Amino acid sequence: MGQRVALGVAILLGSTSLLFGQGAGSKTIAVRCGNLFDSRGDSLGKNVVIVIEGEKIRELANAAPAVIVPHGVQVVDGADNARQAVREQISHGADWIKVYSDRSYRVREDGVLDDIPTFTLEELKAIVDEAHRERHKVASHAMALYGVHNSIEAGVDSIEHGNYIADEDLKTMASRGIFYVPTIYVGEYVAQGRAAEGAPVWVKMIQIHEDTFRRALKAGVKIAFGTDAGGFDWKINPAKEFSSMVKFGMTPAQAIRAGTSNAAELLGMKDSLGTLEAGKLADIVAVPGDPLSDVSLMEKVDFVMKGGAIYRKP
């Protein structure tokens, strides 16, 4: 689903301001085929790469080290190259810089969620320094021990997902005002499927995530609402995240603030969004009942006003 369509759906569901953080904006993809056949069943070759741009095939090539297969993100190598990538993304119109700071998760014997950090600390510091120098924020996809720690040391503005965050890192987040965007629902949604595919760690990560969330609340970390929309079926209302946050320990009021005033602060837009005050944008939603008594009502938005224009009404 394209971002324009996704934004339209989100507005109708009650989200009046969004931050998209997926991918590097490339419309080129590559498909590697073990065997490629024509309509008659005749082989056209083995180990073939089909490169697609937009709606059309650009070329077919034999897979070999010389064939450059596009990535869904911009790959960097070294601090200088990382800094250059930030400049390129900003020149292309990026409002935020998102980094994928870890991968390959496992639970250690002591219960800590371990990972492989994607960047050196030097590379991450260069990315954050360059983005901040140009007055842009950095969101870090970081789910486990080292990805989170390195991101915090580098000075990112938000930790996205954060299934495991060490206590010392939580203290640093609280003292520096680094936001935690936990995206709870999507983790539960994908867990069983990924376990069935051979990665049972994703089921274990649910309980680890809950423990981290509760410790973050206790530590006074700023928490903002986020969903990782696209990680679950687009027909599912992303407002389910409110119930997930309450299940993990928030009050309904805290969860709603995470999706309004806290989120506006993270976006750097608290002067115009997040609360109903004179002089701010008229972004208003309504639900059929009291969400402070039943936060799942946030999934039943029946009135949406954005910037004073009504997009949905009962």
Coordinates of C-alpha atoms in Angstrom, one line a residue:
M1 CA 0.0 0.0 0.0
G2 CA 1.4 3.4 -1.0
Q3 CA 1.9 6.0 1.7
R4 CA -0.7 8.3 0.2
V5 CA -3.4 5.6 0.3
A6 CA -2.2 4.5 3.8
L7 CA -2.5 8.1 5.0
G8 CA -6.1 8.3 3.7
V9 CA -7.0 5.2 5.5
A10 CA -5.3 6.3 8.7
I11 CA -7.2 9.7 8.7
L12 CA -10.6 7.9 8.4
L13 CA -9.6 5.7 11.3
G14 CA -8.7 8.7 13.4
S15 CA -5.0 9.3 13.0
T16 CA -4.5 13.0 12.0
S17 CA -0.7 13.1 12.1
L18 CA 1.7 10.3 11.0
L19 CA 5.4 9.6 10.8
F20 CA 6.3 7.0 8.1
G21 CA 9.6 5.3 8.8
Q22 CA 9.8 2.4 6.4
G23 CA 12.4 1.9 3.7
A24 CA 14.5 4.3 1.7
G25 CA 11.8 5.3 -0.8
S26 CA 13.2 3.1 -3.6
K27 CA 10.7 1.9 -6.2
T28 CA 13.1 -0.6 -7.7
I29 CA 12.9 -4.3 -6.6
A30 CA 14.7 -7.4 -7.7
V31 CA 13.4 -11.0 -7.7
R32 CA 15.9 -13.9 -7.8
C33 CA 14.6 -17.0 -9.6
G34 CA 16.1 -20.4 -9.2
N35 CA 14.6 -21.5 -12.6
L36 CA 12.7 -19.2 -15.0
F37 CA 10.3 -20.7 -17.5
D38 CA 8.3 -19.2 -20.4
S39 CA 4.6 -19.9 -21.0
R40 CA 5.4 -23.1 -22.9
G41 CA 7.4 -24.5 -20.0
D42 CA 10.8 -24.0 -21.7
S43 CA 13.6 -22.9 -19.4
L44 CA 14.8 -19.3 -19.9
G45 CA 17.7 -19.8 -17.5
K46 CA 18.7 -20.7 -14.0
N47 CA 19.6 -18.3 -11.1
V48 CA 18.1 -15.3 -12.9
V49 CA 17.5 -11.9 -11.4
I50 CA 14.5 -9.9 -12.6
V51 CA 15.0 -6.1 -11.9
I52 CA 11.7 -4.2 -11.8
E53 CA 11.2 -0.5 -11.7
G54 CA 7.7 0.8 -11.0
E55 CA 5.3 -1.4 -13.0
K56 CA 7.8 -2.5 -15.7
I57 CA 10.7 -5.0 -15.9
R58 CA 13.9 -3.2 -16.4
E59 CA 16.2 -6.1 -17.2
L60 CA 16.9 -9.8 -16.7
A61 CA 20.4 -10.8 -15.7
N62 CA 22.3 -13.9 -14.5
A63 CA 22.8 -13.7 -10.8
A64 CA 26.5 -13.1 -10.2
P65 CA 28.6 -11.0 -7.9
A66 CA 28.6 -8.3 -10.5
V67 CA 24.8 -8.0 -10.4
I68 CA 23.8 -5.2 -7.9
V69 CA 20.5 -6.2 -6.2
P70 CA 18.6 -3.2 -4.8
H71 CA 18.1 -3.0 -1.1
G72 CA 15.0 -1.7 0.7
V73 CA 17.3 0.7 2.7
Q74 CA 20.3 2.7 1.9
V75 CA 23.5 0.8 2.8
V76 CA 26.4 2.6 4.4
D77 CA 29.9 1.6 5.3
G78 CA 32.0 3.8 7.5
A79 CA 31.3 7.0 9.4
D80 CA 32.0 9.3 6.4
N81 CA 29.7 7.2 4.1
A82 CA 27.0 7.2 6.9
R83 CA 27.2 11.0 7.1
Q84 CA 26.9 11.3 3.3
A85 CA 23.8 9.0 3.3
V86 CA 22.1 11.4 5.8
R87 CA 22.8 14.3 3.5
E88 CA 21.4 12.4 0.5
Q89 CA 18.2 11.4 2.3
I90 CA 17.6 15.0 3.5
S91 CA 18.3 16.3 0.0
H92 CA 15.6 13.9 -1.2
G93 CA 13.1 15.4 1.2
A94 CA 13.3 13.1 4.2
D95 CA 11.9 14.8 7.4
W96 CA 13.4 12.1 9.7
I97 CA 16.3 9.7 9.4
K98 CA 15.6 6.2 10.4
V99 CA 18.3 3.6 11.1
Y100 CA 18.1 -0.1 11.4
S101 CA 20.4 -0.6 14.4
D102 CA 20.3 -4.3 15.1
R103 CA 19.3 -7.8 13.8
S104 CA 19.6 -11.5 14.5
Y105 CA 17.9 -11.9 17.9
R106 CA 18.4 -14.5 20.6
V107 CA 17.6 -14.9 24.3
R108 CA 20.6 -15.4 26.5
E109 CA 20.6 -17.7 29.5
D110 CA 20.2 -14.7 31.8
G111 CA 17.0 -13.7 29.9
V112 CA 18.5 -10.7 28.1
L113 CA 17.5 -10.3 24.4
D114 CA 20.8 -10.3 22.5
D115 CA 21.4 -9.0 19.0
I116 CA 24.0 -8.1 16.3
P117 CA 24.4 -4.3 16.0
T118 CA 24.2 -3.1 12.4
F119 CA 26.5 -0.2 12.8
T120 CA 29.6 0.7 14.7
L121 CA 29.1 3.3 17.4
E122 CA 31.2 5.6 15.3
E123 CA 28.9 5.2 12.3
L124 CA 25.8 5.8 14.4
K125 CA 27.3 8.9 16.0
A126 CA 28.1 10.3 12.6
I127 CA 24.5 9.7 11.4
V128 CA 23.0 11.4 14.5
D129 CA 25.5 14.3 14.4
E130 CA 24.8 15.0 10.8
A131 CA 21.0 14.8 11.1
H132 CA 21.0 17.0 14.2
R133 CA 23.4 19.5 12.5
E134 CA 20.8 19.8 9.8
R135 CA 18.0 20.1 12.3
H136 CA 16.5 16.7 11.6
K137 CA 15.6 13.9 14.1
V138 CA 16.7 10.3 14.1
A139 CA 14.5 7.3 14.8
S140 CA 16.3 4.0 15.6
H141 CA 14.8 0.6 14.9
A142 CA 16.4 -1.2 17.9
M143 CA 14.9 -4.2 19.5
A144 CA 17.6 -5.6 21.8
L145 CA 20.6 -5.0 24.0
Y146 CA 23.4 -3.6 21.8
G147 CA 21.2 -1.9 19.1
V148 CA 19.4 0.0 21.8
H149 CA 22.5 0.8 23.8
N150 CA 24.5 2.1 20.8
S151 CA 21.5 4.1 19.7
I152 CA 21.2 5.8 23.0
E153 CA 25.0 6.5 23.2
A154 CA 24.8 8.0 19.8
G155 CA 22.0 10.3 20.9
V156 CA 19.0 9.3 18.7
D157 CA 15.6 10.9 19.3
S158 CA 13.5 7.7 19.5
I159 CA 13.9 4.0 20.1
E160 CA 11.4 2.1 17.9
H161 CA 10.2 -1.3 19.2
G162 CA 12.7 -1.7 22.1
N163 CA 11.7 -5.2 23.1
Y164 CA 14.6 -5.2 25.6
I165 CA 16.2 -2.1 27.1
A166 CA 18.7 -2.4 30.0
D167 CA 17.9 -0.5 33.2
E168 CA 20.9 1.8 32.8
D169 CA 19.8 2.7 29.2
L170 CA 16.3 3.4 30.5
K171 CA 17.7 5.9 33.0
T172 CA 19.7 7.5 30.2
M173 CA 16.6 7.8 28.0
A174 CA 14.6 9.4 30.8
S175 CA 17.4 11.9 31.6
R176 CA 18.0 12.9 28.0
G177 CA 14.3 12.9 26.9
I178 CA 14.8 10.1 24.3
F179 CA 11.4 8.7 23.4
Y180 CA 10.3 5.0 23.5
V181 CA 7.9 3.9 20.7
P182 CA 7.1 0.3 21.7
T183 CA 4.9 -1.0 18.9
I184 CA 3.5 -3.8 21.0
Y185 CA 0.6 -5.1 18.9
V186 CA 2.7 -5.9 15.8
G187 CA 5.1 -8.0 17.8
E188 CA 2.3 -10.2 19.1
Y189 CA 0.9 -10.3 15.6
V190 CA 4.0 -11.7 13.9
A191 CA 5.3 -13.9 16.7
Q192 CA 3.5 -17.2 15.9
G193 CA 4.1 -17.0 12.2
R194 CA 7.8 -16.3 12.6
A195 CA 8.1 -19.1 15.2
A196 CA 6.5 -21.5 12.7
E197 CA 9.1 -20.4 10.2
G198 CA 11.9 -21.4 12.5
A199 CA 12.4 -18.4 14.8
P200 CA 10.8 -19.2 18.2
V201 CA 12.6 -16.3 19.8
W202 CA 9.8 -14.0 18.6
V203 CA 7.3 -15.7 21.0
K204 CA 9.7 -15.3 23.9
M205 CA 10.1 -11.6 22.9
I206 CA 6.5 -10.8 23.9
Q207 CA 7.1 -11.4 27.6
I208 CA 10.5 -9.6 27.4
H209 CA 8.7 -6.6 25.7
E210 CA 6.1 -6.4 28.5
D211 CA 8.8 -6.4 31.2
T212 CA 10.7 -3.7 29.4
F213 CA 7.6 -1.6 28.9
R214 CA 6.7 -1.8 32.6
R215 CA 10.3 -0.9 33.6
A216 CA 10.2 2.1 31.1
L217 CA 7.0 3.4 32.7
K218 CA 8.5 3.1 36.2
A219 CA 11.7 4.8 35.0
G220 CA 9.8 7.8 33.7
V221 CA 10.8 7.3 30.0
K222 CA 8.7 9.4 27.6
I223 CA 6.5 7.0 25.6
A224 CA 4.9 7.8 22.3
F225 CA 2.3 5.8 20.4
G226 CA 3.4 3.9 17.3
T227 CA 2.2 0.9 15.4
D228 CA 4.7 -0.3 12.7
A229 CA 1.7 -0.3 10.4
G230 CA 2.4 -2.6 7.4
G231 CA 3.8 -5.2 9.7
F232 CA 0.2 -6.5 10.2
D233 CA -2.7 -6.7 7.8
W234 CA -3.8 -3.3 6.5
K235 CA -7.4 -4.2 7.3
I236 CA -6.6 -4.3 11.0
N237 CA -7.2 -1.0 12.9
P238 CA -3.8 0.2 14.2
A239 CA -5.7 1.8 17.2
K240 CA -5.5 -1.7 18.7
E241 CA -2.1 -0.5 20.0
F242 CA -4.0 1.5 22.7
S243 CA -5.3 -1.7 24.2
S244 CA -1.9 -3.3 24.0
M245 CA -0.3 -0.4 25.9
V246 CA -3.0 -0.7 28.6
K247 CA -2.5 -4.4 28.8
F248 CA 1.2 -3.9 29.4
G249 CA 0.6 -1.4 32.3
M250 CA -0.5 2.0 31.2
T251 CA -3.8 3.6 32.2
P252 CA -6.1 4.5 29.4
A253 CA -5.3 8.2 29.9
Q254 CA -1.6 7.5 29.6
A255 CA -2.1 5.6 26.4
I256 CA -4.2 8.4 24.9
R257 CA -1.5 10.9 25.9
A258 CA 1.1 8.7 24.2
G259 CA -0.9 9.0 21.0
T260 CA -1.6 12.8 21.3
S261 CA 0.5 15.2 23.3
N262 CA 3.5 12.8 23.6
A263 CA 3.5 12.0 19.9
A264 CA 3.3 15.7 19.0
E265 CA 6.3 16.4 21.2
L266 CA 8.3 13.6 19.6
L267 CA 7.4 15.0 16.1
G268 CA 8.5 18.5 17.2
M269 CA 5.0 19.8 16.6
K270 CA 3.7 20.3 20.1
D271 CA 3.1 24.0 19.4
S272 CA 0.4 23.1 16.8
L273 CA -0.7 19.5 17.6
G274 CA -1.4 17.1 20.4
T275 CA -3.8 19.1 22.7
L276 CA -7.0 21.1 22.2
E277 CA -5.9 24.7 22.8
A278 CA -6.5 28.0 21.2
G279 CA -4.2 28.6 18.3
K280 CA -3.5 24.9 17.7
L281 CA -4.8 23.0 14.7
A282 CA -8.3 21.8 14.9
D283 CA -7.5 18.1 14.8
I284 CA -10.3 16.3 16.7
V285 CA -11.6 12.8 16.9
A286 CA -14.6 11.4 18.8
V287 CA -15.7 7.9 19.8
P288 CA -19.1 6.6 20.9
G289 CA -18.4 6.4 24.7
D290 CA -15.7 7.0 27.3
P291 CA -12.3 5.8 26.3
L292 CA -11.0 6.4 29.8
S293 CA -13.2 3.5 30.9
D294 CA -12.8 1.4 27.8
V295 CA -9.7 2.3 25.7
S296 CA -10.8 -0.1 23.0
L297 CA -13.3 2.5 22.0
M298 CA -10.3 4.3 20.3
E299 CA -10.8 1.6 17.6
K300 CA -14.3 2.9 16.9
V301 CA -13.7 6.5 15.9
D302 CA -16.8 7.9 14.2
F303 CA -15.9 11.6 13.9
V304 CA -12.6 13.0 12.4
M305 CA -11.7 16.6 11.9
K306 CA -8.3 17.5 10.6
G307 CA -7.3 21.1 10.3
G308 CA -10.9 22.2 10.8
A309 CA -12.1 20.0 7.9
I310 CA -14.5 17.1 8.6
Y311 CA -13.3 13.9 7.0
R312 CA -15.7 11.5 8.8
K313 CA -18.9 11.9 10.8
P314 CA -21.6 9.6 12.2

